[in-house]
Amino acid sequence: MAKEDTQSNRNSVRSGWRPDAPLIERLVNAVAGNFRPQNLKDLLDHLSILAPILDALPNVVFFIKNPRAEYVLVNQTLAKRCGLDNVEDVLGKPSRDVFNSRQGNEYTEQDYEVLRTGNCIADKLELHFYSSGELGWCLTHKMPIYGAAGDIIAMAGVSVDIQSDELNQPGTNERLEKVEAYVRTHFDQVIRMEQLADISGLSMSQLERNFK
């Protein structure tokens, strides 16, 4: 049954736009539609029309990665958040080499999973680097892109900021990330607010306020 569900998900991605599709799927399919590229170069040439639009979105990081999980297309926002002037300086590298941090390793492991299984990641709440250089919350979407032969030739992804730099609280965010990780790995157990307060190092009132 699980295999049938996976195949169904793959077919739905290949078939084009769906009203309930995640942002990244709608974005890619709006341009690609039923287009099935012969290879990665064919895909990048086809998506080049998006470049000016993607570069104009200061709170959105967009990228395409090859089957080795290396960047082959990024918007200017991602390059700037890496402290780089040119997008070319990011190309050919996986996230773990671009973001020299624990987050970079986690991003790369996510990429390998999408490229290996063909499963999408939708609306994943996680920390990434804001334009200020500090860690802030975003919603991340990742999806495989299939070629004409039916194999995965690339992966598309987008991370959307959910706060502004002014409202971002990087110190608190890193503490809340510990809470999110604990809840994610212990969801089948009874979790008490007192436990989460101890894990985060925040008071009960601070924790409740940040989770509202």
PDB file of C-alpha atoms in Angstrom:
ATOM      1  CA  MET A   1       0.000   0.000   0.000  1.00  0.00           C
ATOM      2  CA  ALA A   2       2.846   2.391   0.891  1.00  0.00           C
ATOM      3  CA  LYS A   3       4.444   1.725  -2.496  1.00  0.00           C
ATOM      4  CA  GLU A   4       1.173   2.512  -4.264  1.00  0.00           C
ATOM      5  CA  ASP A   5       0.870   5.782  -2.300  1.00  0.00           C
ATOM      6  CA  THR A   6       4.426   6.758  -3.270  1.00  0.00           C
ATOM      7  CA  GLN A   7       3.731   6.023  -6.924  1.00  0.00           C
ATOM      8  CA  SER A   8       0.510   8.037  -6.718  1.00  0.00           C
ATOM      9  CA  ASN A   9       2.418  11.001  -5.282  1.00  0.00           C
ATOM     10  CA  ARG A  10       4.966  10.801  -8.091  1.00  0.00           C
ATOM     11  CA  ASN A  11       2.276  10.646 -10.741  1.00  0.00           C
ATOM     12  CA  SER A  12       0.490  13.668  -9.266  1.00  0.00           C
ATOM     13  CA  VAL A  13       3.715  15.689  -9.363  1.00  0.00           C
ATOM     14  CA  ARG A  14       4.283  14.719 -12.972  1.00  0.00           C
ATOM     15  CA  SER A  15       0.746  15.526 -14.056  1.00  0.00           C
ATOM     16  CA  GLY A  16       0.981  19.268 -13.464  1.00  0.00           C
ATOM     17  CA  TRP A  17      -0.636  21.895 -11.241  1.00  0.00           C
ATOM     18  CA  ARG A  18      -3.059  20.967  -8.454  1.00  0.00           C
ATOM     19  CA  PRO A  19      -5.069  23.501  -6.392  1.00  0.00           C
ATOM     20  CA  ASP A  20      -3.779  21.986  -3.128  1.00  0.00           C
ATOM     21  CA  ALA A  21      -0.153  21.760  -4.261  1.00  0.00           C
ATOM     22  CA  PRO A  22       2.560  23.296  -2.065  1.00  0.00           C
ATOM     23  CA  LEU A  23       4.017  26.640  -3.120  1.00  0.00           C
ATOM     24  CA  ILE A  24       7.112  25.200  -4.786  1.00  0.00           C
ATOM     25  CA  GLU A  25       5.067  22.733  -6.842  1.00  0.00           C
ATOM     26  CA  ARG A  26       2.759  25.493  -8.063  1.00  0.00           C
ATOM     27  CA  LEU A  27       5.709  27.753  -8.819  1.00  0.00           C
ATOM     28  CA  VAL A  28       7.590  25.195 -10.875  1.00  0.00           C
ATOM     29  CA  ASN A  29       4.511  23.830 -12.632  1.00  0.00           C
ATOM     30  CA  ALA A  30       3.347  27.342 -13.514  1.00  0.00           C
ATOM     31  CA  VAL A  31       6.359  27.543 -15.817  1.00  0.00           C
ATOM     32  CA  ALA A  32       7.080  23.895 -16.556  1.00  0.00           C
ATOM     33  CA  GLY A  33       3.520  22.550 -16.828  1.00  0.00           C
ATOM     34  CA  ASN A  34       3.767  19.162 -18.544  1.00  0.00           C
ATOM     35  CA  PHE A  35       7.256  19.976 -19.815  1.00  0.00           C
ATOM     36  CA  ARG A  36       9.610  17.002 -19.386  1.00  0.00           C
ATOM     37  CA  PRO A  37      13.215  18.102 -19.914  1.00  0.00           C
ATOM     38  CA  GLN A  38      15.639  15.791 -21.646  1.00  0.00           C
ATOM     39  CA  ASN A  39      18.381  16.710 -19.210  1.00  0.00           C
ATOM     40  CA  LEU A  40      19.369  19.202 -16.528  1.00  0.00           C
ATOM     41  CA  LYS A  41      20.534  21.853 -19.020  1.00  0.00           C
ATOM     42  CA  ASP A  42      17.193  21.644 -20.789  1.00  0.00           C
ATOM     43  CA  LEU A  43      15.453  22.242 -17.442  1.00  0.00           C
ATOM     44  CA  LEU A  44      17.619  25.228 -16.511  1.00  0.00           C
ATOM     45  CA  ASP A  45      17.120  26.845 -19.908  1.00  0.00           C
ATOM     46  CA  HIS A  46      13.371  26.442 -19.518  1.00  0.00           C
ATOM     47  CA  LEU A  47      13.312  27.900 -15.993  1.00  0.00           C
ATOM     48  CA  SER A  48      15.511  30.878 -16.853  1.00  0.00           C
ATOM     49  CA  ILE A  49      12.363  32.952 -17.440  1.00  0.00           C
ATOM     50  CA  LEU A  50      11.796  32.870 -13.670  1.00  0.00           C
ATOM     51  CA  ALA A  51      15.171  34.374 -12.741  1.00  0.00           C
ATOM     52  CA  PRO A  52      14.179  38.092 -12.669  1.00  0.00           C
ATOM     53  CA  ILE A  53      11.070  37.306 -10.617  1.00  0.00           C
ATOM     54  CA  LEU A  54      12.918  35.120  -8.128  1.00  0.00           C
ATOM     55  CA  ASP A  55      15.682  37.693  -7.668  1.00  0.00           C
ATOM     56  CA  ALA A  56      13.061  40.300  -6.756  1.00  0.00           C
ATOM     57  CA  LEU A  57      11.779  38.331  -3.732  1.00  0.00           C
ATOM     58  CA  PRO A  58      13.843  39.387  -0.687  1.00  0.00           C
ATOM     59  CA  ASN A  59      12.116  36.993   1.730  1.00  0.00           C
ATOM     60  CA  VAL A  60      12.197  33.900  -0.505  1.00  0.00           C
ATOM     61  CA  VAL A  61      15.150  31.589  -1.132  1.00  0.00           C
ATOM     62  CA  PHE A  62      14.777  29.543  -4.331  1.00  0.00           C
ATOM     63  CA  PHE A  63      17.069  26.856  -5.730  1.00  0.00           C
ATOM     64  CA  ILE A  64      17.448  23.927  -8.097  1.00  0.00           C
ATOM     65  CA  LYS A  65      19.868  21.114  -7.240  1.00  0.00           C
ATOM     66  CA  ASN A  66      21.286  18.310  -9.347  1.00  0.00           C
ATOM     67  CA  PRO A  67      21.095  14.590  -8.377  1.00  0.00           C
ATOM     68  CA  ARG A  68      24.242  15.069  -6.256  1.00  0.00           C
ATOM     69  CA  ALA A  69      22.377  17.693  -4.202  1.00  0.00           C
ATOM     70  CA  GLU A  70      24.587  20.494  -5.556  1.00  0.00           C
ATOM     71  CA  TYR A  71      23.166  23.915  -6.391  1.00  0.00           C
ATOM     72  CA  VAL A  72      22.771  24.507 -10.136  1.00  0.00           C
ATOM     73  CA  LEU A  73      20.354  27.474  -9.948  1.00  0.00           C
ATOM     74  CA  VAL A  74      19.792  29.892  -7.069  1.00  0.00           C
ATOM     75  CA  ASN A  75      18.234  33.308  -6.711  1.00  0.00           C
ATOM     76  CA  GLN A  76      20.152  36.378  -5.627  1.00  0.00           C
ATOM     77  CA  THR A  77      18.530  36.247  -2.188  1.00  0.00           C
ATOM     78  CA  LEU A  78      20.273  32.974  -1.358  1.00  0.00           C
ATOM     79  CA  ALA A  79      23.654  34.273  -2.528  1.00  0.00           C
ATOM     80  CA  LYS A  80      23.332  37.443  -0.446  1.00  0.00           C
ATOM     81  CA  ARG A  81      22.425  35.441   2.649  1.00  0.00           C
ATOM     82  CA  CYS A  82      25.627  33.478   2.171  1.00  0.00           C
ATOM     83  CA  GLY A  83      27.560  36.760   2.114  1.00  0.00           C
ATOM     84  CA  LEU A  84      28.293  36.423  -1.598  1.00  0.00           C
ATOM     85  CA  ASP A  85      27.849  38.968  -4.383  1.00  0.00           C
ATOM     86  CA  ASN A  86      27.430  36.481  -7.224  1.00  0.00           C
ATOM     87  CA  VAL A  87      25.167  33.450  -7.511  1.00  0.00           C
ATOM     88  CA  GLU A  88      27.958  31.678  -9.396  1.00  0.00           C
ATOM     89  CA  ASP A  89      29.896  31.384  -6.138  1.00  0.00           C
ATOM     90  CA  VAL A  90      27.185  29.059  -4.770  1.00  0.00           C
ATOM     91  CA  LEU A  91      26.837  26.803  -7.823  1.00  0.00           C
ATOM     92  CA  GLY A  92      28.328  23.331  -7.787  1.00  0.00           C
ATOM     93  CA  LYS A  93      28.240  23.069  -3.993  1.00  0.00           C
ATOM     94  CA  PRO A  94      25.899  21.202  -1.628  1.00  0.00           C
ATOM     95  CA  SER A  95      24.296  23.037   1.283  1.00  0.00           C
ATOM     96  CA  ARG A  96      26.769  21.580   3.791  1.00  0.00           C
ATOM     97  CA  ASP A  97      29.597  23.374   1.955  1.00  0.00           C
ATOM     98  CA  VAL A  98      27.686  26.645   1.555  1.00  0.00           C
ATOM     99  CA  PHE A  99      26.346  26.816   5.112  1.00  0.00           C
ATOM    100  CA  ASN A 100      29.196  25.744   7.354  1.00  0.00           C
ATOM    101  CA  SER A 101      26.883  24.826  10.213  1.00  0.00           C
ATOM    102  CA  ARG A 102      24.662  22.084  11.580  1.00  0.00           C
ATOM    103  CA  GLN A 103      21.823  23.493   9.485  1.00  0.00           C
ATOM    104  CA  GLY A 104      23.845  22.974   6.301  1.00  0.00           C
ATOM    105  CA  ASN A 105      24.286  19.276   7.061  1.00  0.00           C
ATOM    106  CA  GLU A 106      20.571  18.905   7.806  1.00  0.00           C
ATOM    107  CA  TYR A 107      19.601  20.622   4.538  1.00  0.00           C
ATOM    108  CA  THR A 108      21.847  18.259   2.563  1.00  0.00           C
ATOM    109  CA  GLU A 109      20.397  15.169   4.248  1.00  0.00           C
ATOM    110  CA  GLN A 110      16.909  16.424   3.350  1.00  0.00           C
ATOM    111  CA  ASP A 111      18.010  16.844  -0.263  1.00  0.00           C
ATOM    112  CA  TYR A 112      19.377  13.309  -0.484  1.00  0.00           C
ATOM    113  CA  GLU A 113      16.095  11.953   0.867  1.00  0.00           C
ATOM    114  CA  VAL A 114      13.998  13.813  -1.719  1.00  0.00           C
ATOM    115  CA  LEU A 115      16.301  12.820  -4.578  1.00  0.00           C
ATOM    116  CA  ARG A 116      16.440   9.185  -3.453  1.00  0.00           C
ATOM    117  CA  THR A 117      12.764   8.554  -2.669  1.00  0.00           C
ATOM    118  CA  GLY A 118      10.943  11.076  -4.863  1.00  0.00           C
ATOM    119  CA  ASN A 119       8.917  12.226  -1.856  1.00  0.00           C
ATOM    120  CA  CYS A 120       8.147  15.918  -1.418  1.00  0.00           C
ATOM    121  CA  ILE A 121       8.778  17.982   1.690  1.00  0.00           C
ATOM    122  CA  ALA A 122       5.970  20.486   2.254  1.00  0.00           C
ATOM    123  CA  ASP A 123       5.590  23.315   4.773  1.00  0.00           C
ATOM    124  CA  LYS A 124       8.502  22.181   6.950  1.00  0.00           C
ATOM    125  CA  LEU A 125       9.112  24.649   9.760  1.00  0.00           C
ATOM    126  CA  GLU A 126      12.843  25.111  10.244  1.00  0.00           C
ATOM    127  CA  LEU A 127      15.547  27.683  10.850  1.00  0.00           C
ATOM    128  CA  HIS A 128      17.513  29.242   8.020  1.00  0.00           C
ATOM    129  CA  PHE A 129      19.632  32.336   7.648  1.00  0.00           C
ATOM    130  CA  TYR A 130      17.848  35.663   7.271  1.00  0.00           C
ATOM    131  CA  SER A 131      19.316  38.646   5.408  1.00  0.00           C
ATOM    132  CA  SER A 132      20.679  39.893   8.742  1.00  0.00           C
ATOM    133  CA  GLY A 133      22.850  36.770   8.965  1.00  0.00           C
ATOM    134  CA  GLU A 134      20.888  35.529  11.987  1.00  0.00           C
ATOM    135  CA  LEU A 135      18.858  32.329  12.148  1.00  0.00           C
ATOM    136  CA  GLY A 136      15.110  32.839  11.657  1.00  0.00           C
ATOM    137  CA  TRP A 137      12.056  30.665  11.045  1.00  0.00           C
ATOM    138  CA  CYS A 138      10.958  29.726   7.542  1.00  0.00           C
ATOM    139  CA  LEU A 139       8.660  27.288   5.764  1.00  0.00           C
ATOM    140  CA  THR A 140      10.572  25.029   3.390  1.00  0.00           C
ATOM    141  CA  HIS A 141       9.202  23.108   0.404  1.00  0.00           C
ATOM    142  CA  LYS A 142      11.219  20.644  -1.693  1.00  0.00           C
ATOM    143  CA  MET A 143      10.144  18.469  -4.617  1.00  0.00           C
ATOM    144  CA  PRO A 144      11.797  16.204  -7.194  1.00  0.00           C
ATOM    145  CA  ILE A 145      11.759  17.111 -10.879  1.00  0.00           C
ATOM    146  CA  TYR A 146      11.341  14.280 -13.371  1.00  0.00           C
ATOM    147  CA  GLY A 147      12.865  14.115 -16.829  1.00  0.00           C
ATOM    148  CA  ALA A 148      11.472  12.765 -20.086  1.00  0.00           C
ATOM    149  CA  ALA A 149      12.660   9.253 -19.237  1.00  0.00           C
ATOM    150  CA  GLY A 150      10.754   9.277 -15.929  1.00  0.00           C
ATOM    151  CA  ASP A 151      13.829   9.520 -13.708  1.00  0.00           C
ATOM    152  CA  ILE A 152      14.606  12.251 -11.187  1.00  0.00           C
ATOM    153  CA  ILE A 153      16.982  14.727 -12.797  1.00  0.00           C
ATOM    154  CA  ALA A 154      16.852  17.517 -10.210  1.00  0.00           C
ATOM    155  CA  MET A 155      15.195  18.900  -7.113  1.00  0.00           C
ATOM    156  CA  ALA A 156      13.512  22.270  -6.646  1.00  0.00           C
ATOM    157  CA  GLY A 157      13.184  24.023  -3.323  1.00  0.00           C
ATOM    158  CA  VAL A 158      11.993  27.233  -1.742  1.00  0.00           C
ATOM    159  CA  SER A 159      12.217  28.595   1.801  1.00  0.00           C
ATOM    160  CA  VAL A 160       9.929  31.461   2.767  1.00  0.00           C
ATOM    161  CA  ASP A 161      10.633  33.707   5.781  1.00  0.00           C
ATOM    162  CA  ILE A 162       7.778  33.840   8.274  1.00  0.00           C
ATOM    163  CA  GLN A 163       9.150  36.809  10.220  1.00  0.00           C
ATOM    164  CA  SER A 164      10.832  40.077   9.384  1.00  0.00           C
ATOM    165  CA  ASP A 165      14.402  40.861  10.452  1.00  0.00           C
ATOM    166  CA  GLU A 166      12.984  43.388  12.911  1.00  0.00           C
ATOM    167  CA  LEU A 167      10.798  40.826  14.684  1.00  0.00           C
ATOM    168  CA  ASN A 168      13.290  37.982  14.499  1.00  0.00           C
ATOM    169  CA  GLN A 169      14.706  36.720  17.809  1.00  0.00           C
ATOM    170  CA  PRO A 170      17.653  34.454  16.919  1.00  0.00           C
ATOM    171  CA  GLY A 171      18.552  33.560  20.495  1.00  0.00           C
ATOM    172  CA  THR A 172      15.017  32.486  21.303  1.00  0.00           C
ATOM    173  CA  ASN A 173      14.672  30.739  17.939  1.00  0.00           C
ATOM    174  CA  GLU A 174      17.583  28.414  18.640  1.00  0.00           C
ATOM    175  CA  ARG A 175      16.047  27.489  21.978  1.00  0.00           C
ATOM    176  CA  LEU A 176      12.682  26.840  20.352  1.00  0.00           C
ATOM    177  CA  GLU A 177      14.381  24.665  17.743  1.00  0.00           C
ATOM    178  CA  LYS A 178      15.423  22.325  20.554  1.00  0.00           C
ATOM    179  CA  VAL A 179      11.786  22.112  21.604  1.00  0.00           C
ATOM    180  CA  GLU A 180      10.642  21.433  18.026  1.00  0.00           C
ATOM    181  CA  ALA A 181      13.261  18.674  17.654  1.00  0.00           C
ATOM    182  CA  TYR A 182      12.223  17.053  20.932  1.00  0.00           C
ATOM    183  CA  VAL A 183       8.521  17.124  20.052  1.00  0.00           C
ATOM    184  CA  ARG A 184       9.249  15.713  16.584  1.00  0.00           C
ATOM    185  CA  THR A 185      11.162  12.733  18.004  1.00  0.00           C
ATOM    186  CA  HIS A 186       8.882  12.098  21.003  1.00  0.00           C
ATOM    187  CA  PHE A 187       5.447  12.723  19.490  1.00  0.00           C
ATOM    188  CA  ASP A 188       4.281   9.253  20.563  1.00  0.00           C
ATOM    189  CA  GLN A 189       4.847  10.064  24.231  1.00  0.00           C
ATOM    190  CA  VAL A 190       3.168  12.297  26.775  1.00  0.00           C
ATOM    191  CA  ILE A 191       5.005  15.626  26.631  1.00  0.00           C
ATOM    192  CA  ARG A 192       4.651  18.127  29.448  1.00  0.00           C
ATOM    193  CA  MET A 193       5.209  21.846  29.184  1.00  0.00           C
ATOM    194  CA  GLU A 194       7.588  21.648  32.137  1.00  0.00           C
ATOM    195  CA  GLN A 195       9.823  19.309  30.118  1.00  0.00           C
ATOM    196  CA  LEU A 196       9.846  21.676  27.164  1.00  0.00           C
ATOM    197  CA  ALA A 197      10.654  24.641  29.387  1.00  0.00           C
ATOM    198  CA  ASP A 198      13.655  22.758  30.803  1.00  0.00           C
ATOM    199  CA  ILE A 199      14.849  21.801  27.315  1.00  0.00           C
ATOM    200  CA  SER A 200      14.574  25.348  25.974  1.00  0.00           C
ATOM    201  CA  GLY A 201      15.872  27.135  29.047  1.00  0.00           C
ATOM    202  CA  LEU A 202      12.844  29.417  28.879  1.00  0.00           C
ATOM    203  CA  SER A 203      10.299  30.050  31.603  1.00  0.00           C
ATOM    204  CA  MET A 204       6.825  28.568  31.227  1.00  0.00           C
ATOM    205  CA  SER A 205       5.363  31.984  30.430  1.00  0.00           C
ATOM    206  CA  GLN A 206       8.056  32.703  27.804  1.00  0.00           C
ATOM    207  CA  LEU A 207       7.501  29.326  26.177  1.00  0.00           C
ATOM    208  CA  GLU A 208       3.731  29.719  26.046  1.00  0.00           C
ATOM    209  CA  ARG A 209       4.059  33.240  24.648  1.00  0.00           C
ATOM    210  CA  ASN A 210       6.385  32.102  21.854  1.00  0.00           C
ATOM    211  CA  PHE A 211       4.150  29.202  20.873  1.00  0.00           C
ATOM    212  CA  LYS A 212       1.016  31.331  20.476  1.00  0.00           C
TER     213      LYS A 212
END
